[in-house]
Short mmCIF file of N, CA and C in Angstrom, two decimals:
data_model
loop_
_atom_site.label_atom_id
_atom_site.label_comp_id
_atom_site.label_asym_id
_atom_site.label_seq_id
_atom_site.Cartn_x
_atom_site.Cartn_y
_atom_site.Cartn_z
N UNK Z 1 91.79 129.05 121.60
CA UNK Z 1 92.95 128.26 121.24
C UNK Z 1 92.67 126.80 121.60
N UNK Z 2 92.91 126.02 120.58
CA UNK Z 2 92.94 124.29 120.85
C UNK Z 2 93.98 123.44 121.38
N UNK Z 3 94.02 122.82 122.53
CA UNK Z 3 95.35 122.33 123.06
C UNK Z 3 95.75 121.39 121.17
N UNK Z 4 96.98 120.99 121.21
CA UNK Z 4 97.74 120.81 120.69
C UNK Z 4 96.97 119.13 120.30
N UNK Z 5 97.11 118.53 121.91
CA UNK Z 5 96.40 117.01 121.36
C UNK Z 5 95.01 116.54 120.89
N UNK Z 6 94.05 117.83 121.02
CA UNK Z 6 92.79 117.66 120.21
C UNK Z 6 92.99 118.37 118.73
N UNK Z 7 93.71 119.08 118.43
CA UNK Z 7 94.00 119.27 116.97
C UNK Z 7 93.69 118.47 115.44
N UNK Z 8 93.89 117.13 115.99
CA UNK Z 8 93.86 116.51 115.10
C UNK Z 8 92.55 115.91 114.98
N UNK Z 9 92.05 116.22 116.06
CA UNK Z 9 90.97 115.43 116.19
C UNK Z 9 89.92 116.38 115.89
N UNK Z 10 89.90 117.77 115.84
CA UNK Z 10 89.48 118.82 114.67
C UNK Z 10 89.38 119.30 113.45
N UNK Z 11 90.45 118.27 112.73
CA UNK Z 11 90.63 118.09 111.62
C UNK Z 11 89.77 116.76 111.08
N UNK Z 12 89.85 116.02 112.22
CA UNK Z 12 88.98 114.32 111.56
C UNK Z 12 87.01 114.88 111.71
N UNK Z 13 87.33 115.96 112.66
CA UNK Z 13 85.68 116.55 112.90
C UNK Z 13 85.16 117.22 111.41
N UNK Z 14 86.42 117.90 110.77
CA UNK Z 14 85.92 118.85 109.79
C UNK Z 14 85.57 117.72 108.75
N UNK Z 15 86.37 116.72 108.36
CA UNK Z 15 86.35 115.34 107.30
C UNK Z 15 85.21 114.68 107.49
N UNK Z 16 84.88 115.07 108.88
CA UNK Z 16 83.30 114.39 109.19
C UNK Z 16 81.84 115.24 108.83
N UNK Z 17 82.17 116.43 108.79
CA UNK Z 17 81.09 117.58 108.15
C UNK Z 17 81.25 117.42 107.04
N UNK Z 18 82.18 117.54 106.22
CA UNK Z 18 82.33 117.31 105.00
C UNK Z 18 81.21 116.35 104.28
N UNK Z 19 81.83 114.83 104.82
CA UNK Z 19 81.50 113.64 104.16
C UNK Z 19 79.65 113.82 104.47
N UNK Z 20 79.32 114.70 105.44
CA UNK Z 20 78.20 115.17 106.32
C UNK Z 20 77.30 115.08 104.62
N UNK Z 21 78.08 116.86 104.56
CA UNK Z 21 77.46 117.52 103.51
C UNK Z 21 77.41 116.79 102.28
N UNK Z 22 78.01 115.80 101.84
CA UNK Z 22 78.23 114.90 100.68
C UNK Z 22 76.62 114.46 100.57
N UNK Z 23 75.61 114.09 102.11
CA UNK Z 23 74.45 113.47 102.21
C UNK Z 23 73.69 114.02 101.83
N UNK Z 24 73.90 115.20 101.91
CA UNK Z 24 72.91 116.80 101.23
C UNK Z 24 72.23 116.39 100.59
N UNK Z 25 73.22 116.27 99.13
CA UNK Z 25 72.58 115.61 97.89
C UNK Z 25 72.06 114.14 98.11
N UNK Z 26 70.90 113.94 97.84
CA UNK Z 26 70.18 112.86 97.88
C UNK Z 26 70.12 111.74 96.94
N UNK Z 27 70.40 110.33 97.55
CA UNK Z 27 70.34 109.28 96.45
C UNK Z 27 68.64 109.29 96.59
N UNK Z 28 68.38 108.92 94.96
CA UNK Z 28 67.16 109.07 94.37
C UNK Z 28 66.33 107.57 94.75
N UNK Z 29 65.29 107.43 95.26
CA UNK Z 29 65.17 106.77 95.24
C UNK Z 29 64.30 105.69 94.50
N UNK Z 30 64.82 104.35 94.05
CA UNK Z 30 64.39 103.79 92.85
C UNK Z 30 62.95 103.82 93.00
N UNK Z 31 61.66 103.54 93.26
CA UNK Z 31 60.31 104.32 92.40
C UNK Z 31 60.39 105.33 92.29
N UNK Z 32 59.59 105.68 91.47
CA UNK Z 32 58.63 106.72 91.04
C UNK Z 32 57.98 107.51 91.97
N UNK Z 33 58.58 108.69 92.28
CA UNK Z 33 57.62 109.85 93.44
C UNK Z 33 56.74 110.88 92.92
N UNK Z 34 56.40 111.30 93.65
CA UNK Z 34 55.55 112.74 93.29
C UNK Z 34 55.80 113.78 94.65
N UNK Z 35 55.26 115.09 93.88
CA UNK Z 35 56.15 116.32 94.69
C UNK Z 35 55.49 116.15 96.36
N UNK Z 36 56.07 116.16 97.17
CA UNK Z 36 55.73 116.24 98.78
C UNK Z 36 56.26 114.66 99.95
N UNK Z 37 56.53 113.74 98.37
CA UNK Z 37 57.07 112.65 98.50
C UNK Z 37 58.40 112.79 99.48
N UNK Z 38 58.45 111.66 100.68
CA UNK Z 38 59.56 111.56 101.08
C UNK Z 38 60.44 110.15 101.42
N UNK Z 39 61.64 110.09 101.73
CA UNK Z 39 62.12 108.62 101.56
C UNK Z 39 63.44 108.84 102.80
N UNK Z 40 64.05 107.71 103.26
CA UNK Z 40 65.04 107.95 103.93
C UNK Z 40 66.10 107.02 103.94
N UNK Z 41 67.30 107.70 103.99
CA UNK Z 41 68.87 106.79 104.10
C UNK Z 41 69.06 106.93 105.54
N UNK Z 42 69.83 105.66 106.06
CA UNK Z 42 70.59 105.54 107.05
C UNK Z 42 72.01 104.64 106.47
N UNK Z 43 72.69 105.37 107.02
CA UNK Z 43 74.36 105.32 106.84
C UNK Z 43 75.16 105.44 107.97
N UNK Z 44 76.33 104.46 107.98
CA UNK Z 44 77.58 105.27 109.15
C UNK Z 44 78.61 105.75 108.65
N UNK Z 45 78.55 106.36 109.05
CA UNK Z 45 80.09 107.82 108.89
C UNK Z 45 80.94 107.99 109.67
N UNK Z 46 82.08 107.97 109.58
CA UNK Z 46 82.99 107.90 110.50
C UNK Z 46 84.28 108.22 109.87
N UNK Z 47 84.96 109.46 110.25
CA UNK Z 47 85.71 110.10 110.30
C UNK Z 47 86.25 110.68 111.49
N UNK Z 48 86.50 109.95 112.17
CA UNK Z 48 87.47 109.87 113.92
C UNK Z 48 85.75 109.66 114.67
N UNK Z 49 84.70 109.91 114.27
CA UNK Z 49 83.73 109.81 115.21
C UNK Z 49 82.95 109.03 114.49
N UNK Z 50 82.56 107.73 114.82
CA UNK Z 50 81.82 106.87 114.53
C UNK Z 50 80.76 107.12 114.51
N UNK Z 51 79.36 107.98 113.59
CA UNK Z 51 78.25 108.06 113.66
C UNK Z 51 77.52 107.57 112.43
N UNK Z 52 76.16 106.72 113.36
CA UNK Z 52 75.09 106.55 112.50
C UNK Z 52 74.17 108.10 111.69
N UNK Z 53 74.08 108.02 110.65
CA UNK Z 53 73.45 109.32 109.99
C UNK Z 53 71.76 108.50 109.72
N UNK Z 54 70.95 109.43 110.13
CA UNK Z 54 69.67 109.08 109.56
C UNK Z 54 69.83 110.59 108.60
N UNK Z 55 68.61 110.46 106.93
CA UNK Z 55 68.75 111.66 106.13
C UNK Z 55 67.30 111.30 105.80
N UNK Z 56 66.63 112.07 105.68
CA UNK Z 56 65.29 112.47 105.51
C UNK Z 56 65.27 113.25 104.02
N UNK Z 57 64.80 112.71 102.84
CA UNK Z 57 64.34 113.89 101.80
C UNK Z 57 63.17 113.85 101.36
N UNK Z 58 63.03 115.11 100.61
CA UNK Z 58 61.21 116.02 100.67
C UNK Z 58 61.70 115.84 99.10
N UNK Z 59 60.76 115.52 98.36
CA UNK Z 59 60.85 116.32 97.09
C UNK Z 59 59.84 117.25 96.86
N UNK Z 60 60.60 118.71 96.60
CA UNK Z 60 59.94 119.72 97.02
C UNK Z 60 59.41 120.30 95.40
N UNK Z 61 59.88 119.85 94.32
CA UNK Z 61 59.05 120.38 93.30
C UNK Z 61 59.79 119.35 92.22
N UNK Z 62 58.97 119.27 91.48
CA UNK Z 62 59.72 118.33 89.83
C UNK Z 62 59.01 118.76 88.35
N UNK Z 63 60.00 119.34 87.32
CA UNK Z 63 59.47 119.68 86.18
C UNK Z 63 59.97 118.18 85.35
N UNK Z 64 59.82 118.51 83.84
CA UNK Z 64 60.48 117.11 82.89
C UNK Z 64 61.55 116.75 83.44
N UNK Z 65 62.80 116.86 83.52
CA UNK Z 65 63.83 116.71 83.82
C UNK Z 65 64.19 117.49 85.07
N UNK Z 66 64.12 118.38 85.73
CA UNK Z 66 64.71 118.94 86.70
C UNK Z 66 64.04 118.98 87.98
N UNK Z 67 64.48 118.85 89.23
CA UNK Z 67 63.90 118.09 90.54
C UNK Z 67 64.42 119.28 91.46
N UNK Z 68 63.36 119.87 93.13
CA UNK Z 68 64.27 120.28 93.67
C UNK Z 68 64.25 119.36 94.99
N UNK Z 69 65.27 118.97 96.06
CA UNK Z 69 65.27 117.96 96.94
C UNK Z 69 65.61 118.60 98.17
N UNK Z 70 64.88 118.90 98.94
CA UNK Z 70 65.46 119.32 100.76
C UNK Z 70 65.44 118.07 101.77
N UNK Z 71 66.74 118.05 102.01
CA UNK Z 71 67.01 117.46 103.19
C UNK Z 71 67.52 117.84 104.50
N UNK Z 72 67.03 116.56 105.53
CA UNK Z 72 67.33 116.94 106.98
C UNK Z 72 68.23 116.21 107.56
N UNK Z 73 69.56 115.93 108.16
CA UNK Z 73 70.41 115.03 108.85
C UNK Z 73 70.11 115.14 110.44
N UNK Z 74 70.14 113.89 110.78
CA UNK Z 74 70.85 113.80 111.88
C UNK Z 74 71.87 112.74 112.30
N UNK Z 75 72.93 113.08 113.47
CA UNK Z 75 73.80 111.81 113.35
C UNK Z 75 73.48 111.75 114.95
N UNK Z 76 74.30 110.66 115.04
CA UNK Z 76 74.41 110.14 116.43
C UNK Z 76 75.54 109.20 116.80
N UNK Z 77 76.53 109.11 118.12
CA UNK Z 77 77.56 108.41 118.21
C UNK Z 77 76.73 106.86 117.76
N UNK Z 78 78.01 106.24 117.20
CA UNK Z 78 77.53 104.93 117.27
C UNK Z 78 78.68 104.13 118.74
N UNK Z 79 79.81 104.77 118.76
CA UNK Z 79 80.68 104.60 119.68
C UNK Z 79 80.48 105.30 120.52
N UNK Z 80 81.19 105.24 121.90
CA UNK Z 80 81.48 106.07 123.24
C UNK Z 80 82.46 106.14 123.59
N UNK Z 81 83.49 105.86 122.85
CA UNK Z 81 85.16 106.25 122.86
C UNK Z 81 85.54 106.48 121.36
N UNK Z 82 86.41 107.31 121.55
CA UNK Z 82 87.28 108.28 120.43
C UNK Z 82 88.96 108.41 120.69
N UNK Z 83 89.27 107.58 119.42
CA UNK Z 83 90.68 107.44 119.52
C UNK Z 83 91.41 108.77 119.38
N UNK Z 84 92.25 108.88 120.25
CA UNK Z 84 93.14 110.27 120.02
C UNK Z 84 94.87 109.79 120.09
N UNK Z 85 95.44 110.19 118.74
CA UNK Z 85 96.80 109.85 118.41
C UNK Z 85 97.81 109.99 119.79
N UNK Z 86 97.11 111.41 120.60
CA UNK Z 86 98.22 111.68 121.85
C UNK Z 86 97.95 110.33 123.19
N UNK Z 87 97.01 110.41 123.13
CA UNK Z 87 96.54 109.28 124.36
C UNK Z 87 96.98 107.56 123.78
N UNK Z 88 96.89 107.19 124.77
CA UNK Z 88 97.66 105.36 124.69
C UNK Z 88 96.33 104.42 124.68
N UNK Z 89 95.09 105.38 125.55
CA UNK Z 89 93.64 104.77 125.05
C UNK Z 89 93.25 105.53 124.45
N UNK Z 90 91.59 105.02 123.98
CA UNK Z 90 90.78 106.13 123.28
C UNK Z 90 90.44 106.84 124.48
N UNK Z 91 89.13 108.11 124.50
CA UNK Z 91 89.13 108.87 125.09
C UNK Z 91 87.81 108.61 125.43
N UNK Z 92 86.79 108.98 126.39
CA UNK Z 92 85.32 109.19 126.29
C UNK Z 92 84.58 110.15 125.64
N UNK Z 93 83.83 109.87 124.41
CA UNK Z 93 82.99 110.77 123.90
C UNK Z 93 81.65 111.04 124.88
N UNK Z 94 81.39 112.04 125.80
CA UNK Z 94 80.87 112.06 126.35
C UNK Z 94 79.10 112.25 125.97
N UNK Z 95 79.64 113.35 124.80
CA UNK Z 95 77.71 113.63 124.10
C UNK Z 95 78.39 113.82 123.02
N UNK Z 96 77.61 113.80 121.72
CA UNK Z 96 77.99 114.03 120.45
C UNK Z 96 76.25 114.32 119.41
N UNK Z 97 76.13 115.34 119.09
CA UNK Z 97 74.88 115.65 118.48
C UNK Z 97 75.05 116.66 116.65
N UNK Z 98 74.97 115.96 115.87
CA UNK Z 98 74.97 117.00 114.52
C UNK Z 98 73.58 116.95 114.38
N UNK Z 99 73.59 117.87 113.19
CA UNK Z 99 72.12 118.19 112.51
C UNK Z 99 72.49 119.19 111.91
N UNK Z 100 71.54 118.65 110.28
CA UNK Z 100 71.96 119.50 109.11
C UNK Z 100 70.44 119.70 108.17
N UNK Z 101 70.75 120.61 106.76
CA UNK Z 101 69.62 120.66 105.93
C UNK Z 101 69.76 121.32 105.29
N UNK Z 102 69.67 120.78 103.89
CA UNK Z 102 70.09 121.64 102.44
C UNK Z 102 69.04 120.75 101.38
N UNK Z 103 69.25 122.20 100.55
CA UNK Z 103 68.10 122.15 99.18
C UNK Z 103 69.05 121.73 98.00
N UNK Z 104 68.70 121.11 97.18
CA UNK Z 104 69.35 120.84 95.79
C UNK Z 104 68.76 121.10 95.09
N UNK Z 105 68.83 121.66 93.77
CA UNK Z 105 68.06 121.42 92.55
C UNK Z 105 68.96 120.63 91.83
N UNK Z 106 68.31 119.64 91.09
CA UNK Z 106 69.06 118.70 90.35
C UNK Z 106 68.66 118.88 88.89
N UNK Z 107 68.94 118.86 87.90
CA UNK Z 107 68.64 118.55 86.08
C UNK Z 107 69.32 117.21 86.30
N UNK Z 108 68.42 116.30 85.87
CA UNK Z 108 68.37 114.85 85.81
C UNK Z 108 69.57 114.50 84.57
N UNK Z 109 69.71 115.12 84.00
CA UNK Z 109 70.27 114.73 82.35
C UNK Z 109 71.48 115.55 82.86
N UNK Z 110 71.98 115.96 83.93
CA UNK Z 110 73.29 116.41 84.57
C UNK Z 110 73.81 115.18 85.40
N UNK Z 111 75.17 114.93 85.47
CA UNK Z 111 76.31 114.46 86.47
C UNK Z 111 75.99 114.98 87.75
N UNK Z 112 76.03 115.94 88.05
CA UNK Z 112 75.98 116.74 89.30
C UNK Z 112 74.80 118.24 89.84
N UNK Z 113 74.60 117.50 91.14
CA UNK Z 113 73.33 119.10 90.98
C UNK Z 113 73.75 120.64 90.51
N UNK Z 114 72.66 120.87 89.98
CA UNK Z 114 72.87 122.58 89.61
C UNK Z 114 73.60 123.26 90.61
N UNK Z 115 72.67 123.32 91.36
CA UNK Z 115 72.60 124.06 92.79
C UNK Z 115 72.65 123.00 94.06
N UNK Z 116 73.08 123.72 95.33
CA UNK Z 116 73.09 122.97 96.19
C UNK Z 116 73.59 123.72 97.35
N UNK Z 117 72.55 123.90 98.42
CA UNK Z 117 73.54 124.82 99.74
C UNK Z 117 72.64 123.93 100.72
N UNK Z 118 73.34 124.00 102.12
CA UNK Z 118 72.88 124.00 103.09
C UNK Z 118 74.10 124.14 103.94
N UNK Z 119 73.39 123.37 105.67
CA UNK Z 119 73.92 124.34 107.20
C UNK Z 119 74.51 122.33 108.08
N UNK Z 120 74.95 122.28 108.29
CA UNK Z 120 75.37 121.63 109.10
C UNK Z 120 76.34 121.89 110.77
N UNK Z 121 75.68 121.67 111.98
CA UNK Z 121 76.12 122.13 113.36
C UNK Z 121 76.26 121.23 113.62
N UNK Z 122 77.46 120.82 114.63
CA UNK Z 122 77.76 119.41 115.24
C UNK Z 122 78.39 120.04 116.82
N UNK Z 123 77.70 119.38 117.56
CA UNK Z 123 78.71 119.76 119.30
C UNK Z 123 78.75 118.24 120.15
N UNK Z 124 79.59 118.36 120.16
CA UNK Z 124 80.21 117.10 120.96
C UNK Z 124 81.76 117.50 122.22
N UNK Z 125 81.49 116.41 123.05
CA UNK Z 125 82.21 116.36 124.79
C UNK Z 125 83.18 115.23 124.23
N UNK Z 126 84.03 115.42 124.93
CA UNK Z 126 84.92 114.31 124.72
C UNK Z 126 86.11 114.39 125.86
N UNK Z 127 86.66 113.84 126.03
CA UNK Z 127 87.93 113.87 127.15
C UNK Z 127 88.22 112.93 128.07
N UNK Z 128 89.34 112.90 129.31
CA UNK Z 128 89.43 111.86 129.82
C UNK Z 128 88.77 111.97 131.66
N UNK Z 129 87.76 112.92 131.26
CA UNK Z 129 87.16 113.09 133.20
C UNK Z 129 87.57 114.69 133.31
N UNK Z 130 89.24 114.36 133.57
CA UNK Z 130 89.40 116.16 134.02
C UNK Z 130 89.61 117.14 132.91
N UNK Z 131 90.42 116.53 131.69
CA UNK Z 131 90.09 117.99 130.98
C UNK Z 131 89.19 117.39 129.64
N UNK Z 132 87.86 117.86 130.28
CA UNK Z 132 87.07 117.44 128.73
C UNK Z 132 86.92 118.55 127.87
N UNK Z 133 86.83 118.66 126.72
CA UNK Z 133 86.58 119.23 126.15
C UNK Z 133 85.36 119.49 125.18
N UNK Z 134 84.64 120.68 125.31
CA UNK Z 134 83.40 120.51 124.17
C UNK Z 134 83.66 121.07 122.82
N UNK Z 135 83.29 121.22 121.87
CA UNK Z 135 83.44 122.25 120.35
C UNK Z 135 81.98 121.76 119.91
N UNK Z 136 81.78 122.97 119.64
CA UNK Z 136 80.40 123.43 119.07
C UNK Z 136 81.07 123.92 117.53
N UNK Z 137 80.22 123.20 116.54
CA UNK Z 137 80.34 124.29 115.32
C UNK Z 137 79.39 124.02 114.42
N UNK Z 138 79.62 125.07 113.61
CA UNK Z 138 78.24 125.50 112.74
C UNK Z 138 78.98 125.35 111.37
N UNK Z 139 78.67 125.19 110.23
CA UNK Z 139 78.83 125.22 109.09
C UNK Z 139 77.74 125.69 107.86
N UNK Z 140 78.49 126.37 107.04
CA UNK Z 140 77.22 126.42 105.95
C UNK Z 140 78.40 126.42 104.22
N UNK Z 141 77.57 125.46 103.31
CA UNK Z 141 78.02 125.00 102.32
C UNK Z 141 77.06 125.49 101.44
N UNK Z 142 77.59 126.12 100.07
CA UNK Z 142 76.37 126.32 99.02
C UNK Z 142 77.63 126.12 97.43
N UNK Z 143 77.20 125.84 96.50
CA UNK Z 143 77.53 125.86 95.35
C UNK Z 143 76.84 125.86 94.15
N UNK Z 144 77.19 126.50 92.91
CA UNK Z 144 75.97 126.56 92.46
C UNK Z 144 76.00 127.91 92.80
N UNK Z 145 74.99 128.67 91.99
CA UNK Z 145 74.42 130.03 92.10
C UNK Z 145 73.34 129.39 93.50
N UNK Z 146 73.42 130.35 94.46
CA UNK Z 146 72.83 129.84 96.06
C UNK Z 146 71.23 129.76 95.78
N UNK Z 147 70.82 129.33 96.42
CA UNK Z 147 69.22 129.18 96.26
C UNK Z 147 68.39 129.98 97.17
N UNK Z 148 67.39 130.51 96.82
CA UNK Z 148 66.88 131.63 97.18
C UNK Z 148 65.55 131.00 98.14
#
Protein backbone atom coordinates (compact mmCIF):
# COMPACT_ATOMS: atom_id res chain seq x y z
CA UNK A 1 0.00 0.00 0.00
CA UNK A 2 1.22 3.67 -0.96
CA UNK A 3 0.79 6.38 1.69
CA UNK A 4 -1.68 8.71 0.22
CA UNK A 5 1.04 11.71 -0.27
CA UNK A 6 3.37 9.76 -2.61
CA UNK A 7 0.46 8.75 -4.85
CA UNK A 8 0.76 11.26 -7.02
CA UNK A 9 4.01 11.16 -7.30
CA UNK A 10 3.46 7.47 -8.75
CA UNK A 11 1.48 8.60 -11.19
CA UNK A 12 4.16 11.47 -12.46
CA UNK A 13 6.71 8.15 -12.17
CA UNK A 14 4.43 6.13 -14.55
CA UNK A 15 4.25 9.56 -17.19
CA UNK A 16 7.93 9.27 -16.79
CA UNK A 17 8.25 5.49 -18.11
CA UNK A 18 6.00 6.23 -20.54
CA UNK A 19 7.62 9.32 -22.17
CA UNK A 20 10.76 6.65 -21.25
CA UNK A 21 9.40 4.20 -23.74
CA UNK A 22 8.49 6.94 -26.41
CA UNK A 23 12.81 6.82 -26.69
CA UNK A 24 12.54 3.17 -27.68
CA UNK A 25 11.85 4.16 -31.02
CA UNK A 26 14.82 5.81 -32.38
CA UNK A 27 15.33 9.18 -34.15
CA UNK A 28 17.22 8.20 -37.31
CA UNK A 29 20.04 9.57 -37.64
CA UNK A 30 20.74 12.05 -40.56
CA UNK A 31 23.80 10.02 -42.46
CA UNK A 32 23.83 7.18 -43.98
CA UNK A 33 24.59 3.88 -41.72
CA UNK A 34 25.27 0.42 -42.22
CA UNK A 35 24.10 -2.67 -40.17
CA UNK A 36 26.18 -2.78 -36.62
CA UNK A 37 26.18 1.04 -36.90
CA UNK A 38 25.53 2.98 -33.76
CA UNK A 39 24.59 6.67 -32.78
CA UNK A 40 23.35 8.37 -29.59
CA UNK A 41 20.60 10.89 -28.14
CA UNK A 42 20.80 12.68 -24.98
CA UNK A 43 17.62 14.31 -23.75
CA UNK A 44 15.89 15.55 -20.41
CA UNK A 45 12.78 14.15 -19.29
CA UNK A 46 10.98 15.16 -16.70
CA UNK A 47 7.84 14.15 -15.49
CA UNK A 48 7.95 15.00 -11.56
CA UNK A 49 11.65 13.63 -11.84
CA UNK A 50 13.99 15.64 -13.64
CA UNK A 51 16.22 13.20 -15.63
CA UNK A 52 18.93 13.41 -18.13
CA UNK A 53 18.30 10.24 -20.63
CA UNK A 54 21.39 9.04 -22.52
CA UNK A 55 19.85 6.32 -25.60
CA UNK A 56 22.22 4.27 -27.38
CA UNK A 57 21.00 2.62 -30.90
CA UNK A 58 22.42 -0.53 -32.82
CA UNK A 59 21.14 -0.92 -36.17
CA UNK A 60 20.70 -4.41 -36.07
CA UNK A 61 19.68 -5.34 -39.70
CA UNK A 62 18.39 -3.15 -42.91
CA UNK A 63 16.61 -4.48 -46.13
CA UNK A 64 15.30 -1.70 -49.12
CA UNK A 65 13.00 -0.06 -47.04
CA UNK A 66 12.68 -1.81 -43.74
CA UNK A 67 15.25 -1.36 -40.69
CA UNK A 68 15.47 -3.27 -37.37
CA UNK A 69 16.79 -0.76 -34.35
CA UNK A 70 17.75 -1.97 -30.60
CA UNK A 71 18.08 0.31 -28.07
CA UNK A 72 19.57 0.90 -24.58
CA UNK A 73 18.41 3.81 -21.98
CA UNK A 74 19.72 5.10 -19.23
CA UNK A 75 18.54 8.04 -17.06
CA UNK A 76 19.88 9.80 -14.27
CA UNK A 77 18.56 12.58 -11.69
CA UNK A 78 19.40 15.80 -13.09
CA UNK A 79 17.87 17.27 -9.74
CA UNK A 80 18.16 16.20 -5.96
CA UNK A 81 14.84 17.42 -4.86
CA UNK A 82 11.36 16.36 -5.95
CA UNK A 83 8.40 18.43 -5.58
CA UNK A 84 5.56 16.74 -3.75
CA UNK A 85 1.96 18.51 -3.88
CA UNK A 86 1.55 17.33 0.08
CA UNK A 87 4.84 18.91 1.35
CA UNK A 88 5.39 22.96 1.50
CA UNK A 89 9.13 21.98 0.18
CA UNK A 90 10.33 19.65 -2.33
CA UNK A 91 11.52 16.48 -0.90
CA UNK A 92 15.12 14.74 -1.23
CA UNK A 93 15.54 12.41 -4.07
CA UNK A 94 17.89 10.40 -2.46
CA UNK A 95 19.08 7.76 -5.49
CA UNK A 96 17.19 7.52 -8.64
CA UNK A 97 18.43 4.86 -11.39
CA UNK A 98 16.25 3.67 -14.76
CA UNK A 99 17.40 1.51 -17.51
CA UNK A 100 15.67 0.26 -20.46
CA UNK A 101 15.92 -1.68 -24.09
CA UNK A 102 13.73 -2.39 -26.93
CA UNK A 103 13.89 -3.59 -30.60
CA UNK A 104 11.88 -1.88 -33.39
CA UNK A 105 11.43 -2.88 -36.75
CA UNK A 106 10.61 0.02 -38.78
CA UNK A 107 9.25 0.03 -42.85
CA UNK A 108 10.65 3.36 -43.76
CA UNK A 109 7.65 4.21 -46.20
CA UNK A 110 5.45 3.78 -42.75
CA UNK A 111 4.37 6.71 -40.15
CA UNK A 112 5.04 4.46 -37.36
CA UNK A 113 7.14 1.26 -36.50
CA UNK A 114 5.76 -2.12 -37.39
CA UNK A 115 6.78 -3.61 -34.38
CA UNK A 116 8.16 -2.44 -31.26
CA UNK A 117 8.61 -4.01 -27.58
CA UNK A 118 10.84 -3.52 -24.91
CA UNK A 119 11.55 -3.48 -20.71
CA UNK A 120 12.05 -0.42 -18.84
CA UNK A 121 13.02 -0.63 -14.59
CA UNK A 122 13.36 2.49 -12.66
CA UNK A 123 14.12 2.50 -8.55
CA UNK A 124 14.47 5.52 -6.86
CA UNK A 125 14.63 6.94 -2.72
CA UNK A 126 13.03 9.85 -2.04
CA UNK A 127 11.65 11.39 1.26
CA UNK A 128 12.19 13.79 3.97
CA UNK A 129 15.08 11.78 6.36
CA UNK A 130 12.47 9.77 8.43
CA UNK A 131 10.00 8.36 6.21
CA UNK A 132 11.79 7.75 2.91
CA UNK A 133 10.52 5.92 0.64
CA UNK A 134 11.93 3.55 -2.19
CA UNK A 135 9.71 1.98 -5.39
CA UNK A 136 11.33 -0.26 -7.55
CA UNK A 137 9.53 -1.05 -10.85
CA UNK A 138 9.81 -2.95 -13.83
CA UNK A 139 7.90 -2.45 -16.97
CA UNK A 140 7.54 -4.15 -20.27
CA UNK A 141 5.85 -2.50 -23.47
CA UNK A 142 5.41 -4.33 -26.91
CA UNK A 143 3.07 -3.44 -29.88
CA UNK A 144 2.95 -4.66 -33.00
CA UNK A 145 2.90 -8.45 -33.40
CA UNK A 146 5.95 -8.90 -30.45
CA UNK A 147 9.30 -9.66 -31.75
CA UNK A 148 10.80 -12.81 -31.45
Amino acid sequence: LIPEPYLSELGKLIDQVRESFSSLVAPLPHEPVGVGATWQAVSRVNSGVDTLQYATYRLRSQTDTKIEIETELQQVAAERSLPVPSHAAPVDLTSFKATGRGTSKIDLALPAPDKSEGTMSTSMTYGTGANDVTMDMAFRIAFGEPLR
